[in-house]
Amino acid sequence: MDIERRVRINRVMKTPTEIERGLMDLKRLPKDAGALFCMKETRRHVFWMKNTYVSLDLIFLDEVFRVVGTLTGAIPHDETPLQVDTPSKYIIEIKSGYVDAHDIQVGNIIRPKYNPIKKSTKKRRTPRAKNGPL
């Protein structure tokens, strides 16, 4: 019996530009939220950590969202190619430590739950001098 796991996704990468850019230049990532990469074809996909500031875990999934491989603790800014030996259709990038903390294993079924990052609607207040205007 396959174990199902829910993974919160706050970004979905579909276009070639989104996929190529990934999580580059992102300085912070919520603890339990990641990005889902929707690839055009099933094959061995290669990732790297160029311009990525946050250590990541990668979860490689087949067409039915079954885990076919994982990589943990990808090192920020490392340009070493990251891949697994089994072809995948979807890949989740998530903050490092997630795979171990949630016991994600090959054969598990992942049910992504999309929960986009909400941008604050609060207006920033302009700071005032302590003694009022001059």
mmCIF file of C-alpha atoms in Angstrom:
data_model
loop_
_atom_site.group_PDB
_atom_site.id
_atom_site.type_symbol
_atom_site.label_atom_id
_atom_site.label_comp_id
_atom_site.label_asym_id
_atom_site.label_seq_id
_atom_site.Cartn_x
_atom_site.Cartn_y
_atom_site.Cartn_z
ATOM 1 C CA MET A 1 0.000 0.000 0.000
ATOM 2 C CA ASP A 2 1.366 3.422 -0.963
ATOM 3 C CA ILE A 3 1.501 6.087 1.699
ATOM 4 C CA GLU A 4 0.014 9.445 0.698
ATOM 5 C CA ARG A 5 1.619 12.671 1.829
ATOM 6 C CA ARG A 6 0.313 16.231 1.466
ATOM 7 C CA VAL A 7 2.833 18.896 0.547
ATOM 8 C CA ARG A 8 1.946 22.581 0.614
ATOM 9 C CA ILE A 9 2.936 24.356 -2.587
ATOM 10 C CA ASN A 10 3.110 28.149 -2.763
ATOM 11 C CA ARG A 11 4.562 28.443 -6.275
ATOM 12 C CA VAL A 12 3.898 26.574 -9.504
ATOM 13 C CA MET A 13 6.497 26.706 -12.273
ATOM 14 C CA LYS A 14 5.095 25.849 -15.724
ATOM 15 C CA THR A 15 6.672 28.033 -18.389
ATOM 16 C CA PRO A 16 10.259 27.488 -19.569
ATOM 17 C CA THR A 17 11.250 30.840 -18.015
ATOM 18 C CA GLU A 18 9.651 29.995 -14.646
ATOM 19 C CA ILE A 19 11.244 26.539 -14.659
ATOM 20 C CA GLU A 20 14.688 27.891 -15.549
ATOM 21 C CA ARG A 21 14.482 30.628 -12.911
ATOM 22 C CA GLY A 22 13.075 28.376 -10.184
ATOM 23 C CA LEU A 23 13.748 29.695 -6.693
ATOM 24 C CA MET A 24 16.829 31.680 -7.700
ATOM 25 C CA ASP A 25 17.436 34.910 -5.782
ATOM 26 C CA LEU A 26 14.881 33.973 -3.113
ATOM 27 C CA LYS A 27 16.350 34.872 0.284
ATOM 28 C CA ARG A 28 13.658 33.212 2.442
ATOM 29 C CA LEU A 29 11.279 30.303 2.018
ATOM 30 C CA PRO A 30 8.431 29.379 4.377
ATOM 31 C CA LYS A 31 9.275 26.329 6.494
ATOM 32 C CA ASP A 32 6.686 23.938 5.042
ATOM 33 C CA ALA A 33 5.990 25.318 1.573
ATOM 34 C CA GLY A 34 7.640 24.731 -1.751
ATOM 35 C CA ALA A 35 7.552 25.086 -5.503
ATOM 36 C CA LEU A 36 6.087 22.555 -7.927
ATOM 37 C CA PHE A 37 7.830 22.290 -11.287
ATOM 38 C CA CYS A 38 5.515 20.951 -14.023
ATOM 39 C CA MET A 39 7.774 19.660 -16.769
ATOM 40 C CA LYS A 40 6.668 19.243 -20.392
ATOM 41 C CA GLU A 41 7.957 15.677 -20.611
ATOM 42 C CA THR A 42 8.922 12.769 -18.432
ATOM 43 C CA ARG A 43 12.693 12.326 -18.389
ATOM 44 C CA ARG A 44 15.722 12.659 -16.120
ATOM 45 C CA HIS A 45 15.618 16.330 -15.149
ATOM 46 C CA VAL A 46 18.716 18.140 -13.916
ATOM 47 C CA PHE A 47 18.698 20.989 -11.382
ATOM 48 C CA TRP A 48 21.378 23.145 -9.783
ATOM 49 C CA MET A 49 21.586 25.721 -7.023
ATOM 50 C CA LYS A 50 23.109 28.636 -8.950
ATOM 51 C CA ASN A 51 21.952 31.947 -7.420
ATOM 52 C CA THR A 52 19.836 30.052 -4.879
ATOM 53 C CA TYR A 53 20.304 31.287 -1.312
ATOM 54 C CA VAL A 54 18.209 28.706 0.558
ATOM 55 C CA SER A 55 19.231 25.072 1.076
ATOM 56 C CA LEU A 56 16.617 22.829 -0.546
ATOM 57 C CA ASP A 57 15.297 19.290 -0.692
ATOM 58 C CA LEU A 58 14.120 18.042 -4.096
ATOM 59 C CA ILE A 59 11.328 15.503 -4.543
ATOM 60 C CA PHE A 60 11.091 13.905 -8.005
ATOM 61 C CA LEU A 61 7.640 12.573 -9.004
ATOM 62 C CA ASP A 62 6.234 10.560 -11.896
ATOM 63 C CA GLU A 63 3.013 11.285 -13.830
ATOM 64 C CA VAL A 64 0.787 10.120 -10.948
ATOM 65 C CA PHE A 65 2.786 12.038 -8.299
ATOM 66 C CA ARG A 66 4.553 8.932 -6.988
ATOM 67 C CA VAL A 67 7.983 9.714 -5.528
ATOM 68 C CA VAL A 68 10.712 8.274 -7.767
ATOM 69 C CA GLY A 69 13.623 9.889 -5.932
ATOM 70 C CA THR A 70 14.697 12.562 -3.478
ATOM 71 C CA LEU A 71 17.752 14.711 -2.901
ATOM 72 C CA THR A 72 18.259 16.399 0.458
ATOM 73 C CA GLY A 73 20.291 19.346 1.635
ATOM 74 C CA ALA A 74 21.184 20.908 -1.716
ATOM 75 C CA ILE A 75 23.890 23.482 -1.024
ATOM 76 C CA PRO A 76 23.154 27.142 -1.858
ATOM 77 C CA HIS A 77 25.037 28.509 -4.907
ATOM 78 C CA ASP A 78 26.454 25.060 -5.792
ATOM 79 C CA GLU A 79 26.468 24.468 -9.548
ATOM 80 C CA THR A 80 26.847 20.688 -9.306
ATOM 81 C CA PRO A 81 24.108 18.991 -11.394
ATOM 82 C CA LEU A 82 21.376 17.478 -9.192
ATOM 83 C CA GLN A 83 19.337 14.568 -10.536
ATOM 84 C CA VAL A 84 18.029 11.103 -9.755
ATOM 85 C CA ASP A 85 18.353 8.027 -11.972
ATOM 86 C CA THR A 86 14.609 7.612 -12.583
ATOM 87 C CA PRO A 87 12.668 9.791 -15.054
ATOM 88 C CA SER A 88 10.240 12.284 -13.516
ATOM 89 C CA LYS A 89 7.439 14.581 -14.676
ATOM 90 C CA TYR A 90 7.128 16.825 -11.607
ATOM 91 C CA ILE A 91 9.674 18.087 -9.109
ATOM 92 C CA ILE A 92 9.085 19.801 -5.796
ATOM 93 C CA GLU A 93 11.705 22.109 -4.323
ATOM 94 C CA ILE A 94 11.161 22.665 -0.637
ATOM 95 C CA LYS A 95 13.197 23.982 2.283
ATOM 96 C CA SER A 96 15.967 21.624 3.365
ATOM 97 C CA GLY A 97 14.992 19.188 6.111
ATOM 98 C CA TYR A 98 11.436 18.640 4.864
ATOM 99 C CA VAL A 99 12.010 15.209 3.293
ATOM 100 C CA ASP A 100 13.492 13.742 6.479
ATOM 101 C CA ALA A 101 11.067 15.511 8.836
ATOM 102 C CA HIS A 102 8.058 14.161 6.896
ATOM 103 C CA ASP A 103 9.558 10.751 6.103
ATOM 104 C CA ILE A 104 9.130 11.184 2.317
ATOM 105 C CA GLN A 105 10.242 7.975 0.610
ATOM 106 C CA VAL A 106 10.339 6.493 -2.879
ATOM 107 C CA GLY A 107 6.898 5.027 -3.615
ATOM 108 C CA ASN A 108 4.949 7.576 -1.540
ATOM 109 C CA ILE A 109 2.173 9.432 -3.347
ATOM 110 C CA ILE A 110 2.373 13.206 -2.991
ATOM 111 C CA ARG A 111 -0.804 15.287 -3.004
ATOM 112 C CA PRO A 112 0.271 18.893 -3.593
ATOM 113 C CA LYS A 113 -1.943 21.443 -1.887
ATOM 114 C CA TYR A 114 -1.683 24.844 -3.549
ATOM 115 C CA ASN A 115 -1.611 27.695 -1.087
ATOM 116 C CA PRO A 116 -0.169 30.842 -2.712
ATOM 117 C CA ILE A 117 1.793 33.363 -0.704
ATOM 118 C CA LYS A 118 -0.517 36.162 0.306
ATOM 119 C CA LYS A 119 0.870 39.594 -0.257
ATOM 120 C CA SER A 120 0.239 42.009 2.539
ATOM 121 C CA THR A 121 -2.419 44.616 1.820
ATOM 122 C CA LYS A 122 -1.315 46.743 4.753
ATOM 123 C CA LYS A 123 0.067 50.115 3.826
ATOM 124 C CA ARG A 124 3.475 50.896 5.212
ATOM 125 C CA ARG A 125 3.480 53.720 7.674
ATOM 126 C CA THR A 126 6.015 56.438 7.199
ATOM 127 C CA PRO A 127 8.093 56.654 10.366
ATOM 128 C CA ARG A 128 7.729 59.896 12.313
ATOM 129 C CA ALA A 129 10.422 61.683 14.219
ATOM 130 C CA LYS A 130 10.059 61.251 17.979
ATOM 131 C CA ASN A 131 9.743 64.955 18.600
ATOM 132 C CA GLY A 132 7.449 65.706 15.699
ATOM 133 C CA PRO A 133 8.212 67.828 12.639
ATOM 134 C CA LEU A 134 11.034 70.370 12.771
#
